[in-house]
PDB file of C-alpha atoms in Angstrom:
ATOM      1  CA  MET A 200      22.615  14.178   3.381  1.00 50.00           C
ATOM      2  CA  THR A 201      21.343  15.744   6.577  1.00 53.00           C
ATOM      3  CA  HIS A 202      18.416  14.276   8.482  1.00 50.00           C
ATOM      4  CA  ARG A 203      16.353  17.435   7.874  1.00 51.00           C
ATOM      5  CA  LEU A 204      16.992  17.351   4.115  1.00 48.00           C
ATOM      6  CA  SER A 205      16.197  13.639   3.805  1.00 52.00           C
ATOM      7  CA  TYR A 206      12.984  14.203   5.809  1.00 49.00           C
ATOM      8  CA  ALA A 207      12.017  17.052   3.469  1.00 49.00           C
ATOM      9  CA  ILE A 208      12.658  14.897   0.401  1.00 51.00           C
ATOM     10  CA  GLY A 209      10.532  12.110   1.897  1.00 53.00           C
ATOM     11  CA  CYS A 210       7.669  14.527   2.575  1.00 50.00           C
ATOM     12  CA  VAL A 211       7.859  15.873  -0.983  1.00 50.00           C
ATOM     13  CA  LEU A 212       7.687  12.328  -2.375  1.00 49.00           C
ATOM     14  CA  ILE A 213       4.648  11.507  -0.258  1.00 54.00           C
ATOM     15  CA  LEU A 214       2.959  14.802  -1.176  1.00 50.00           C
ATOM     16  CA  ALA A 215       3.564  14.071  -4.858  1.00 52.00           C
ATOM     17  CA  LEU A 216       1.770  10.747  -4.455  1.00 50.00           C
ATOM     18  CA  ILE A 217      -1.020  12.352  -2.441  1.00 48.00           C
ATOM     19  CA  ALA A 218      -1.505  15.047  -5.074  1.00 49.00           C
ATOM     20  CA  THR A 219      -1.871  12.446  -7.821  1.00 48.00           C
ATOM     21  CA  THR A 220      -5.405  12.545  -9.113  1.00 42.00           C
ATOM     22  CA  GLY A 221      -4.830  10.333 -12.156  1.00 44.00           C
ATOM     23  CA  ILE A 222      -6.239   7.243 -10.445  1.00 41.00           C
ATOM     24  CA  PRO A 223     -10.007   7.438  -9.992  1.00 42.00           C
ATOM     25  CA  ARG A 224     -11.765   5.242  -7.475  1.00 40.00           C
ATOM     26  CA  VAL A 225     -13.458   2.636  -9.634  1.00 41.00           C
ATOM     27  CA  MET A 226     -15.109  -0.483  -8.271  1.00 41.00           C
ATOM     28  CA  ALA A 227     -14.244  -3.199 -10.792  1.00 43.00           C
ATOM     29  CA  GLN A 228     -15.640  -5.919  -8.546  1.00 51.00           C
ATOM     30  CA  LYS A 229     -16.055  -6.502  -4.839  1.00 49.00           C
ATOM     31  CA  ALA A 230     -13.067  -8.021  -3.048  1.00 50.00           C
ATOM     32  CA  ARG A 231     -13.580 -11.021  -0.802  1.00 53.00           C
ATOM     33  CA  ASP A 232     -12.227 -10.962   2.718  1.00 67.00           C
ATOM     34  CA  ASP A 233      -9.012 -12.765   1.696  1.00 80.00           C
ATOM     35  CA  THR A 234      -8.428 -10.897  -1.579  1.00 87.00           C
ATOM     36  CA  ALA A 235      -7.899  -7.421  -2.967  1.00 91.00           C
ATOM     37  CA  VAL A 236      -9.072  -6.145  -6.358  1.00 94.00           C
ATOM     38  CA  VAL A 237      -7.103  -3.862  -8.688  1.00 96.00           C
ATOM     39  CA  THR A 238      -9.387  -0.919  -9.481  1.00 96.00           C
ATOM     40  CA  SER A 239      -7.002   1.188 -11.555  1.00 96.00           C
ATOM     41  CA  VAL A 240      -3.621   0.915 -13.261  1.00 97.00           C
ATOM     42  CA  GLU A 241      -1.622   3.706 -14.870  1.00 96.00           C
ATOM     43  CA  GLY A 242       1.748   3.269 -16.584  1.00 96.00           C
ATOM     44  CA  PHE A 243       3.662   0.018 -16.295  1.00 96.00           C
ATOM     45  CA  VAL A 244       2.738  -2.098 -13.286  1.00 97.00           C
ATOM     46  CA  ASP A 245       3.717  -5.756 -12.951  1.00 97.00           C
ATOM     47  CA  VAL A 246       2.678  -8.496 -10.552  1.00 97.00           C
ATOM     48  CA  LEU A 247       4.509 -11.578  -9.355  1.00 97.00           C
ATOM     49  CA  TYR A 248       1.793 -13.979  -8.242  1.00 96.00           C
ATOM     50  CA  HIS A 249       2.588 -16.187  -5.266  1.00 94.00           C
ATOM     51  CA  GLY A 250       4.188 -19.413  -6.488  1.00 93.00           C
ATOM     52  CA  SER A 251       5.110 -17.985  -9.900  1.00 93.00           C
ATOM     53  CA  SER A 252       8.531 -16.958 -11.178  1.00 95.00           C
ATOM     54  CA  ASP A 253       7.245 -14.678 -13.952  1.00 96.00           C
ATOM     55  CA  TRP A 254       6.372 -11.000 -13.590  1.00 97.00           C
ATOM     56  CA  ILE A 255       3.328 -10.150 -15.730  1.00 97.00           C
ATOM     57  CA  PRO A 256       1.470  -6.883 -16.423  1.00 97.00           C
ATOM     58  CA  LEU A 257      -1.188  -6.058 -13.829  1.00 97.00           C
ATOM     59  CA  LYS A 258      -4.538  -4.832 -15.097  1.00 96.00           C
ATOM     60  CA  THR A 259      -7.778  -3.429 -13.736  1.00 96.00           C
ATOM     61  CA  GLY A 260      -9.987  -6.177 -12.346  1.00 94.00           C
ATOM     62  CA  ASP A 261      -7.127  -8.510 -11.382  1.00 96.00           C
ATOM     63  CA  VAL A 262      -7.529 -10.213  -8.006  1.00 94.00           C
ATOM     64  CA  LEU A 263      -4.594 -10.227  -5.588  1.00 95.00           C
ATOM     65  CA  HIS A 264      -3.834 -12.624  -2.732  1.00 94.00           C
ATOM     66  CA  ALA A 265      -1.362 -12.913   0.128  1.00 93.00           C
ATOM     67  CA  GLY A 266       2.110 -13.668  -1.242  1.00 96.00           C
ATOM     68  CA  ASP A 267       1.726 -11.563  -4.410  1.00 97.00           C
ATOM     69  CA  GLN A 268       4.136  -8.693  -5.173  1.00 98.00           C
ATOM     70  CA  ILE A 269       3.435  -5.504  -7.140  1.00 98.00           C
ATOM     71  CA  GLU A 270       6.084  -3.390  -8.861  1.00 98.00           C
ATOM     72  CA  THR A 271       5.592  -0.028 -10.588  1.00 97.00           C
ATOM     73  CA  ASP A 272       7.929   1.720 -13.010  1.00 96.00           C
ATOM     74  CA  ALA A 273       8.901   5.411 -12.955  1.00 95.00           C
ATOM     75  CA  GLU A 274       5.419   6.472 -14.135  1.00 94.00           C
ATOM     76  CA  GLY A 275       3.340   3.585 -12.783  1.00 96.00           C
ATOM     77  CA  TYR A 276       0.488   3.804 -10.288  1.00 96.00           C
ATOM     78  CA  VAL A 277      -1.969   1.192  -9.085  1.00 97.00           C
ATOM     79  CA  GLN A 278      -5.019   1.368  -6.846  1.00 97.00           C
ATOM     80  CA  ILE A 279      -6.221  -1.642  -4.869  1.00 94.00           C
ATOM     81  CA  LEU A 280      -9.566  -2.103  -3.085  1.00 90.00           C
ATOM     82  CA  PHE A 281     -10.205  -4.362  -0.080  1.00 83.00           C
ATOM     83  CA  ALA A 282     -13.381  -6.097   1.134  1.00 77.00           C
ATOM     84  CA  GLU A 283     -14.052  -3.410   3.762  1.00 75.00           C
ATOM     85  CA  ASP A 284     -13.704  -0.677   1.062  1.00 80.00           C
ATOM     86  CA  SER A 285     -10.261   0.505   2.180  1.00 83.00           C
ATOM     87  CA  ILE A 286      -7.900   1.618  -0.589  1.00 89.00           C
ATOM     88  CA  LEU A 287      -4.151   1.252  -1.124  1.00 91.00           C
ATOM     89  CA  LYS A 288      -2.443   3.319  -3.819  1.00 96.00           C
ATOM     90  CA  ILE A 289       1.076   2.377  -4.882  1.00 97.00           C
ATOM     91  CA  GLY A 290       3.148   5.141  -6.469  1.00 96.00           C
ATOM     92  CA  PRO A 291       5.977   5.184  -9.037  1.00 96.00           C
ATOM     93  CA  ASP A 292       9.210   3.200  -8.612  1.00 96.00           C
ATOM     94  CA  SER A 293       7.687   1.068  -5.875  1.00 97.00           C
ATOM     95  CA  LEU A 294       7.807  -2.574  -4.847  1.00 97.00           C
ATOM     96  CA  VAL A 295       5.175  -3.891  -2.422  1.00 97.00           C
ATOM     97  CA  ALA A 296       4.605  -7.422  -1.135  1.00 97.00           C
ATOM     98  CA  ILE A 297       1.207  -8.534   0.177  1.00 95.00           C
ATOM     99  CA  LYS A 298       1.936 -10.429   3.380  1.00 94.00           C
ATOM    100  CA  SER A 299      -1.603 -11.161   4.557  1.00 90.00           C
ATOM    101  CA  LEU A 300      -5.256 -10.484   3.729  1.00 87.00           C
ATOM    102  CA  GLY A 301      -8.176 -11.709   5.806  1.00 79.00           C
ATOM    103  CA  THR A 302      -9.998 -11.639   9.103  1.00 71.00           C
ATOM    104  CA  VAL A 303      -8.591 -12.592  12.477  1.00 67.00           C
ATOM    105  CA  GLU A 304     -11.064 -15.299  13.554  1.00 68.00           C
ATOM    106  CA  VAL A 305     -11.101 -14.538  17.281  1.00 71.00           C
ATOM    107  CA  THR A 306     -11.439 -10.741  17.078  1.00 63.00           C
ATOM    108  CA  LYS A 307     -13.212 -10.470  13.677  1.00 64.00           C
ATOM    109  CA  VAL A 308     -10.763  -7.692  12.699  1.00 67.00           C
ATOM    110  CA  HIS A 309     -10.105  -7.334   8.972  1.00 71.00           C
ATOM    111  CA  LEU A 310      -6.304  -7.383   8.771  1.00 78.00           C
ATOM    112  CA  SER A 311      -4.170  -6.621   5.722  1.00 85.00           C
ATOM    113  CA  THR A 312      -0.385  -6.533   6.000  1.00 90.00           C
ATOM    114  CA  PHE A 313       2.026  -5.252   3.354  1.00 93.00           C
ATOM    115  CA  GLU A 314       5.766  -4.842   3.060  1.00 95.00           C
ATOM    116  CA  LEU A 315       6.886  -1.629   1.365  1.00 95.00           C
ATOM    117  CA  ILE A 316      10.230  -2.791  -0.026  1.00 96.00           C
ATOM    118  CA  ARG A 317      10.829   0.513  -1.791  1.00 96.00           C
ATOM    119  CA  GLY A 318       8.817   3.462  -2.992  1.00 96.00           C
ATOM    120  CA  LYS A 319       5.620   5.200  -1.964  1.00 95.00           C
ATOM    121  CA  ILE A 320       2.100   4.281  -0.910  1.00 94.00           C
ATOM    122  CA  ARG A 321      -1.022   6.092   0.204  1.00 92.00           C
ATOM    123  CA  THR A 322      -3.858   4.438   2.107  1.00 88.00           C
ATOM    124  CA  PHE A 323      -7.456   5.276   2.884  1.00 85.00           C
ATOM    125  CA  VAL A 324      -8.490   2.841   5.611  1.00 80.00           C
ATOM    126  CA  ASN A 325     -12.218   3.023   6.290  1.00 70.00           C
ATOM    127  CA  PRO A 326     -13.572   1.885   9.620  1.00 65.00           C
ATOM    128  CA  PRO A 327     -16.174  -0.698   8.588  1.00 51.00           C
ATOM    129  CA  SER A 328     -19.722  -0.569   9.930  1.00 51.00           C
ATOM    130  CA  GLU A 329     -19.280  -3.913  11.682  1.00 54.00           C
ATOM    131  CA  GLY A 330     -16.084  -5.069  13.323  1.00 54.00           C
ATOM    132  CA  LYS A 331     -12.771  -3.340  12.783  1.00 65.00           C
ATOM    133  CA  ALA A 332     -10.273  -2.936   9.959  1.00 64.00           C
ATOM    134  CA  GLU A 333      -6.537  -2.631  10.316  1.00 76.00           C
ATOM    135  CA  LEU A 334      -3.891  -2.180   7.695  1.00 80.00           C
ATOM    136  CA  ILE A 335      -0.212  -2.608   8.499  1.00 86.00           C
ATOM    137  CA  ILE A 336       2.585  -1.326   6.273  1.00 89.00           C
ATOM    138  CA  GLU A 337       6.020  -2.672   7.155  1.00 92.00           C
ATOM    139  CA  THR A 338       9.405  -1.464   5.958  1.00 91.00           C
ATOM    140  CA  GLU A 339      12.869  -2.655   6.923  1.00 92.00           C
ATOM    141  CA  ASN A 340      12.912  -0.279   9.889  1.00 91.00           C
ATOM    142  CA  ALA A 341       9.287   0.577  10.747  1.00 87.00           C
ATOM    143  CA  SER A 342       5.803  -0.839  11.059  1.00 87.00           C
ATOM    144  CA  CYS A 343       2.781   1.453  10.655  1.00 83.00           C
ATOM    145  CA  GLY A 344      -0.669   0.340  11.776  1.00 80.00           C
ATOM    146  CA  VAL A 345      -3.717   2.309  10.697  1.00 74.00           C
ATOM    147  CA  ARG A 346      -7.480   2.234  11.269  1.00 71.00           C
ATOM    148  CA  GLY A 347      -9.842   4.845   9.802  1.00 74.00           C
ATOM    149  CA  THR A 348      -6.864   6.795   8.467  1.00 80.00           C
ATOM    150  CA  ASP A 349      -5.667   8.581   5.335  1.00 85.00           C
ATOM    151  CA  PHE A 350      -1.872   8.536   5.237  1.00 84.00           C
ATOM    152  CA  GLY A 351       1.152   8.238   2.985  1.00 88.00           C
ATOM    153  CA  GLU A 352       4.420   6.442   3.503  1.00 90.00           C
ATOM    154  CA  SER A 353       7.641   6.172   1.554  1.00 92.00           C
ATOM    155  CA  TYR A 354      10.671   3.999   2.082  1.00 92.00           C
ATOM    156  CA  ASP A 355      14.134   4.577   0.646  1.00 93.00           C
ATOM    157  CA  PRO A 356      16.205   1.389   1.002  1.00 93.00           C
ATOM    158  CA  ASP A 357      19.423   3.215   0.043  1.00 92.00           C
ATOM    159  CA  LEU A 358      19.055   5.529   3.048  1.00 92.00           C
ATOM    160  CA  SER A 359      17.204   2.932   5.143  1.00 90.00           C
ATOM    161  CA  ARG A 360      14.631   5.628   5.968  1.00 91.00           C
ATOM    162  CA  THR A 361      10.870   5.465   6.300  1.00 90.00           C
ATOM    163  CA  PHE A 362       8.878   8.686   5.893  1.00 88.00           C
ATOM    164  CA  ILE A 363       5.272   9.001   7.066  1.00 84.00           C
ATOM    165  CA  MET A 364       2.685  11.715   6.492  1.00 86.00           C
ATOM    166  CA  THR A 365      -0.734  11.529   8.106  1.00 82.00           C
ATOM    167  CA  VAL A 366      -3.495  13.389   6.276  1.00 84.00           C
ATOM    168  CA  SER A 367      -6.253  12.455   8.712  1.00 78.00           C
ATOM    169  CA  GLY A 368      -6.624   9.979  11.545  1.00 75.00           C
ATOM    170  CA  CYS A 369      -3.855   8.369  13.546  1.00 72.00           C
ATOM    171  CA  VAL A 370      -0.914   6.169  12.593  1.00 78.00           C
ATOM    172  CA  GLU A 371       0.750   3.903  15.122  1.00 76.00           C
ATOM    173  CA  VAL A 372       4.458   3.576  14.334  1.00 79.00           C
ATOM    174  CA  SER A 373       6.892   1.104  15.828  1.00 80.00           C
ATOM    175  CA  HIS A 374      10.399   0.072  14.895  1.00 75.00           C
TER     176      HIS A 374
END
């Protein structure tokens, strides 16, 4: 597959996730600084809680912590809300690991880090009124840092390719 064709396929996958309107923004409960709250689930979505060996169905209102993993099936979507009101949407056929949630003590920056093992995500990172918020999405070959940004990302482990589409704001990419 040519680079141009694989890029086009990646953009189409991200646009499909961006166009998805089936997940409304619902505030089930307020997330704490070191947690995230599931605000919407569509289709089959499972979670592997840190320290557990059993995947179980994820549901609206569930609280997530660092070390948890989320997996969606071919028609699954999940929306997650953070303490600073940023949103992460995980699209179909995706596997995401939560690496960290919390505030950096010295700088007071809200920092959430995820690993996109496969699939698609979309984020809406709000700059909070006090302090700063940063969300980092890592794949095998890229790391994307965002603040006050609306963007989508997909990762195909078979091609070892990360695709990024910025809707608004700026995305810092390193590899």
